[in-house]
Short mmCIF file of C-alpha atoms and ligand atoms in Angstrom, two decimals:
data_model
loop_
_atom_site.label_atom_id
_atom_site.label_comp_id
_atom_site.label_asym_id
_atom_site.label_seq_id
_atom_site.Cartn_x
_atom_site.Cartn_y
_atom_site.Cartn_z
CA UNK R 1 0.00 0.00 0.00
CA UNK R 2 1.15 3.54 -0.77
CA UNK R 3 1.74 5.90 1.42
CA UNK R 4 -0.57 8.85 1.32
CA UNK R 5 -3.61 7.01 0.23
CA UNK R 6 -5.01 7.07 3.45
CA UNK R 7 -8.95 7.37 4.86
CA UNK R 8 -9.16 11.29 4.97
CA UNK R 9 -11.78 12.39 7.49
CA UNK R 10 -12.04 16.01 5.80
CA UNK R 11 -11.85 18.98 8.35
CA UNK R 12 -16.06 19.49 7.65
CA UNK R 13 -16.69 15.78 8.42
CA UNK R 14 -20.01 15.94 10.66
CA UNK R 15 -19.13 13.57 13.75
CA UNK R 16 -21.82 11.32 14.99
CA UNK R 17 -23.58 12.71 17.94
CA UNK R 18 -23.34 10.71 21.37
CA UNK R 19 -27.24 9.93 21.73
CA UNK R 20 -26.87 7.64 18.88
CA UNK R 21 -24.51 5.11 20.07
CA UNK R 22 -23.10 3.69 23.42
CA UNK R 23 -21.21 5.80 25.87
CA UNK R 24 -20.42 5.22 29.45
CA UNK R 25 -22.30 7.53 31.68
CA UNK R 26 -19.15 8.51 33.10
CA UNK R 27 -17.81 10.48 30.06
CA UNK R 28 -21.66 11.88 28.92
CA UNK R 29 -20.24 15.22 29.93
CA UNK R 30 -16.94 15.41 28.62
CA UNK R 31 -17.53 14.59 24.94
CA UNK R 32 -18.37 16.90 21.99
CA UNK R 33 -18.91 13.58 19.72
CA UNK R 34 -18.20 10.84 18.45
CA UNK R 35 -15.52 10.88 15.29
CA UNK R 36 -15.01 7.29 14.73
CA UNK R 37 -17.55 4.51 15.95
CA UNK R 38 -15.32 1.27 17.26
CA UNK R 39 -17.13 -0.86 14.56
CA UNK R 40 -15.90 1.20 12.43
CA UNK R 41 -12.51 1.13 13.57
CA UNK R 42 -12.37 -2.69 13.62
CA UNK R 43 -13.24 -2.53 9.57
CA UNK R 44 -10.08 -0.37 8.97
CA UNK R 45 -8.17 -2.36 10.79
CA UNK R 46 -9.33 -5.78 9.11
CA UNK R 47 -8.06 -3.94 5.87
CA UNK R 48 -4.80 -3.04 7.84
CA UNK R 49 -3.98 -6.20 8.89
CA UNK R 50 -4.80 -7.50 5.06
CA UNK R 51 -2.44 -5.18 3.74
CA UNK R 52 0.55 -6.04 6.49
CA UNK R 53 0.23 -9.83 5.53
CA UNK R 54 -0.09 -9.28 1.98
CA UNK R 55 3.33 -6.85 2.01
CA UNK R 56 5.20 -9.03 4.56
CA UNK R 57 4.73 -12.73 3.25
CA UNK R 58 6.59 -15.31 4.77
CA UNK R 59 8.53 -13.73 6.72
CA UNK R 60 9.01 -13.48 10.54
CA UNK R 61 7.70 -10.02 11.83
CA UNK R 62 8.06 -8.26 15.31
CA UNK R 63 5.34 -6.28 16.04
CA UNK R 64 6.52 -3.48 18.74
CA UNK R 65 3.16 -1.77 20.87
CA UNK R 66 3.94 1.59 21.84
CA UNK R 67 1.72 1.22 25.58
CA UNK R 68 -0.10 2.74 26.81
CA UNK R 69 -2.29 4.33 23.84
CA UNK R 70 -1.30 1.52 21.38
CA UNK R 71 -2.32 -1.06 23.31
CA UNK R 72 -6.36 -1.64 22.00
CA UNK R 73 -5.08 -0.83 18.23
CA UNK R 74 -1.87 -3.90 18.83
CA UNK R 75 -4.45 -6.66 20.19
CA UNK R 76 -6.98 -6.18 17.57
CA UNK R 77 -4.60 -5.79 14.73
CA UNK R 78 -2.72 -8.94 16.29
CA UNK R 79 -6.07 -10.56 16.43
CA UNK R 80 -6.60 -10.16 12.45
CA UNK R 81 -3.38 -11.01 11.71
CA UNK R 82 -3.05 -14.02 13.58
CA UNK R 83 -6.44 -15.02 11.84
CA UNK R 84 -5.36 -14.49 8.57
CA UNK R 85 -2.71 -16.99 9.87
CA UNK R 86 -5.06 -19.31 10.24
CA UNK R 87 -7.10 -18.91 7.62
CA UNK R 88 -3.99 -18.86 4.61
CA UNK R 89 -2.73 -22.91 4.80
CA UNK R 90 0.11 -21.63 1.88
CA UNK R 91 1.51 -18.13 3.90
CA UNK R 92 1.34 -17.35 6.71
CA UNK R 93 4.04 -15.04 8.93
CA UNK R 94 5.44 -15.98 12.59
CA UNK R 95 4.50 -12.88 14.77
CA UNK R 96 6.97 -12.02 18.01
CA UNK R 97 5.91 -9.24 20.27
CA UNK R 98 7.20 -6.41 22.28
CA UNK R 99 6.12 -3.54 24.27
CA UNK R 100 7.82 -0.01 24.50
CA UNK R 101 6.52 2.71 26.69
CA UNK R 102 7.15 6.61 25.87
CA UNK R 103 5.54 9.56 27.13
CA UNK R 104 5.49 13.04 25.62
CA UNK R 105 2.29 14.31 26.58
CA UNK R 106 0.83 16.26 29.74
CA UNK R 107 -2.58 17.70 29.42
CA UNK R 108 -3.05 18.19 25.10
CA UNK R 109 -0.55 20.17 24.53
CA UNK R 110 3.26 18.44 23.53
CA UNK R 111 5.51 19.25 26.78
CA UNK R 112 8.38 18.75 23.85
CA UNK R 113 9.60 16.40 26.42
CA UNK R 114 9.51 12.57 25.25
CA UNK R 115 10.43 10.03 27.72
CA UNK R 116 11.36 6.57 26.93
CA UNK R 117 9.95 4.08 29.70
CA UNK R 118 10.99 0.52 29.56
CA UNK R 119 12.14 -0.67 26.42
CA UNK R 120 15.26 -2.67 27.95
CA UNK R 121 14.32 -5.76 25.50
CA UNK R 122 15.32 -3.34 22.52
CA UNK R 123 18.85 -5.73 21.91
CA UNK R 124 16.54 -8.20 20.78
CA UNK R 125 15.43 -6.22 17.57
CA UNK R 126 18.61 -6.80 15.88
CA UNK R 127 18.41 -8.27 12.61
CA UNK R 128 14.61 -8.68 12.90
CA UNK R 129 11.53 -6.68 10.94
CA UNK R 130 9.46 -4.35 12.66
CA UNK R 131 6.06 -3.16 12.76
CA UNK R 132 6.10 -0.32 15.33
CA UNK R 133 1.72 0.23 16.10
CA UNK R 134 1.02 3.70 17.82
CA UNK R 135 -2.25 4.92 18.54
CA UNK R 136 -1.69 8.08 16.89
CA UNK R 137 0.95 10.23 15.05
CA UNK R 138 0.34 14.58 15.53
CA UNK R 139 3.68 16.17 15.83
CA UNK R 140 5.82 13.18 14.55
CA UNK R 141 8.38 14.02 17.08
CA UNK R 142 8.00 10.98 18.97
CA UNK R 143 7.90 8.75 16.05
CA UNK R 144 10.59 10.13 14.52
CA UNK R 145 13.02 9.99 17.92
CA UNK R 146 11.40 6.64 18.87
CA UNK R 147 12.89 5.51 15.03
CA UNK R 148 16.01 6.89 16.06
CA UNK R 149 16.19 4.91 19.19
CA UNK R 150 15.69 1.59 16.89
CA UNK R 151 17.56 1.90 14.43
CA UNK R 152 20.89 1.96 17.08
CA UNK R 153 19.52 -1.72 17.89
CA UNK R 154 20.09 -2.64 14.13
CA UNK R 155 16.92 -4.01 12.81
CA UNK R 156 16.53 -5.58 9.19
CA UNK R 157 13.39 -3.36 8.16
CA UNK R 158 11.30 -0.94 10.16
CA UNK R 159 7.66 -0.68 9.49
CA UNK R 160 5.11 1.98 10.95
CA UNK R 161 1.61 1.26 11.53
CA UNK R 162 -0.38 3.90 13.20
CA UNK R 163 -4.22 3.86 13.85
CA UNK R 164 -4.42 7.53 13.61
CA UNK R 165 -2.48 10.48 11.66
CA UNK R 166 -3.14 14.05 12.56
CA UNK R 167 -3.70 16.72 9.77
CA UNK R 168 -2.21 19.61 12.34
CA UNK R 169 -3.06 23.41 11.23
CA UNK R 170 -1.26 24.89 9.35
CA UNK R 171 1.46 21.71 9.18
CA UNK R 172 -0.74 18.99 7.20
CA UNK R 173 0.40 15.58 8.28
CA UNK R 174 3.66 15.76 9.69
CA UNK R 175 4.80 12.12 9.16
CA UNK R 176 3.31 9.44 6.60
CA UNK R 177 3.59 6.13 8.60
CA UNK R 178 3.52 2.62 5.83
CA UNK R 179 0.16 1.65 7.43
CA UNK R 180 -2.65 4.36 8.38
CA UNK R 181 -6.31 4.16 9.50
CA UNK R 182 -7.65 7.51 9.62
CA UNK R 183 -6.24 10.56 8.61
CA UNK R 184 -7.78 13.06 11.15
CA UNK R 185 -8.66 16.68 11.55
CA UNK R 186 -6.61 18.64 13.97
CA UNK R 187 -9.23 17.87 17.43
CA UNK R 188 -7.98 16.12 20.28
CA UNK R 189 -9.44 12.74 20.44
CA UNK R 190 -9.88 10.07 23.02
CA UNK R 191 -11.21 6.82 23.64
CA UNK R 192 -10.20 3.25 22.05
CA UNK R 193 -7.02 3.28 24.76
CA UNK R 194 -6.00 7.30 23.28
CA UNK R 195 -6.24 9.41 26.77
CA UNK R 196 -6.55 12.57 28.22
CA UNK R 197 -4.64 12.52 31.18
CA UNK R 198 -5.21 8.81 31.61
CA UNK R 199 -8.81 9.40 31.24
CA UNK R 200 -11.24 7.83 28.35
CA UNK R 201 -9.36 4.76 27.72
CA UNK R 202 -12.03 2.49 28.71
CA UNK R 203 -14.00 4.38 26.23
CA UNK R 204 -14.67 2.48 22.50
CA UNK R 205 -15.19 4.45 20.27
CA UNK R 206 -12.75 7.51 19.20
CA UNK R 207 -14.31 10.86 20.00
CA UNK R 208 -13.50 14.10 20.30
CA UNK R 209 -13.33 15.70 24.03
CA UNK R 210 -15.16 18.90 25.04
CA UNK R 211 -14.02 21.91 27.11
CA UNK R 212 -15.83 20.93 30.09
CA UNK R 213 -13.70 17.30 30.13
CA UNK R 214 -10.50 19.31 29.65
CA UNK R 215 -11.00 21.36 32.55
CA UNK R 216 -12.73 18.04 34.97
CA UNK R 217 -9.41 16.09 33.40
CA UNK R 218 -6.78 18.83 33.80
CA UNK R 219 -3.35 17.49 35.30
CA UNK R 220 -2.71 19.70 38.25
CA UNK R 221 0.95 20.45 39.10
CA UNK R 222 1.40 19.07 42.15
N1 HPA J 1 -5.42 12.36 21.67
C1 HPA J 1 -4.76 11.59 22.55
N2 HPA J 1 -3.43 11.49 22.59
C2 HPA J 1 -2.74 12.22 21.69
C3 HPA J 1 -3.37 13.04 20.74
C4 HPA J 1 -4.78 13.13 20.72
O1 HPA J 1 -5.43 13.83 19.91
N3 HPA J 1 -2.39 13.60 20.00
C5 HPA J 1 -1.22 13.13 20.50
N4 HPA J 1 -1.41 12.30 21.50
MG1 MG J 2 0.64 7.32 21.54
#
């Protein structure tokens, strides 16, 4: 698959309102609407997975989660791959996994600041191909420093899959990963394990958070 032909949810895409669908009564407050429903999501990412096996074959893949937003996106696209597994008897591809944990973000704005927490396996990556899958890519900077940090270990190939890519003002997309659900409009999102301070990760579907949940979910300095 190309790079740039991505899913392009245009900036004057009308988001679903809440009263249509499923939300826990928890978060009724805090959300503007509802961008992309989870069934949704689980279509894209049936393609996604399609697309992976088709491009990688035969051979063995490591697929690298970026926690703690990565994590819902990494067990369902695991899920379809492994079935495609099962359901090719002439390919199929051996899947390892790891888990990396960064953090760059404090309330929505980019602190600049991107912290690398855990990722002690990374020796193992040497000689192996890749498939980093993040939750979402807006400035790039962490992809592109988290790349960085990889490529010291010395893997064969590096592939990016990323559930979400956003289109930021003025910027456009600021990185084009190899695998890409939704290109997005420049709104914070949550929900489907992307947070808010921790917040609306046990939340399914991806929607876009309203001033009043900014200011109920607002990290404090302590
Ligand atoms: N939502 C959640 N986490 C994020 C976002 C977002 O829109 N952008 C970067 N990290
Ligand atoms: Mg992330």
């Amino acid at each position: 698959m190309a790079p740039g032909s991505y899913i392009k949810i245009a900036d004057e895409y009308k988001s679903f309102t809440l009263d249509h669908f499923c939300v826990p009564k928890h978060y009724e407050e805090d959300l503007e609407d509802i961008m992309i429903p989870w069934g949704l999501i689980q279509d894209r990412i049936e393609r996604l997975a399609r697309d992976i096996f088709q491009s990688v074959k035969d051979q063995p893949l490591t697929a690298v989660c970026i926690l703690k937003g990565g994590y819902r996106f990494f067990t369902d696209l695991l899920d379809k791959l492994t079935a495609l597994n099962r359901a090719h008897g002439h390919v199929s591809v051996p899947i390892t996994i790891d888990f990396i944990r960064l953090k760059s973000y404090e309330n929505d704005a980019s602190s600049g600041e991107i912290r690398i927490v855990g990722g002690d396996s990374l020796s193992s990556i040497a000689g192996r191909n890749i498939l980093v899958v993040e939750d979402i890519i807006d400035t790039g900077r962490t992809m592109i420093k988290l790349l960085e940090l990889l490529a010291e270990h010395k893997p064969a190939s590096v592939k990016v899959a990323s559930l979400l890519v956003k289109r930021r003002a003025g910027q456009g997309v600021t990185f084009r990963p190899d695998y890409c659900g939704f290109e997005i409009p420049d709104k914070f999102v949550v929900g489907y394990a992307l947070d808010y301070n921790e917040y609306f990760r046990d939340l399914n579907h991806i929607c876009v958070i309203n001033n009043a949940g900014k200011e109920k979910y607002r990290q404090t300095a302590t």
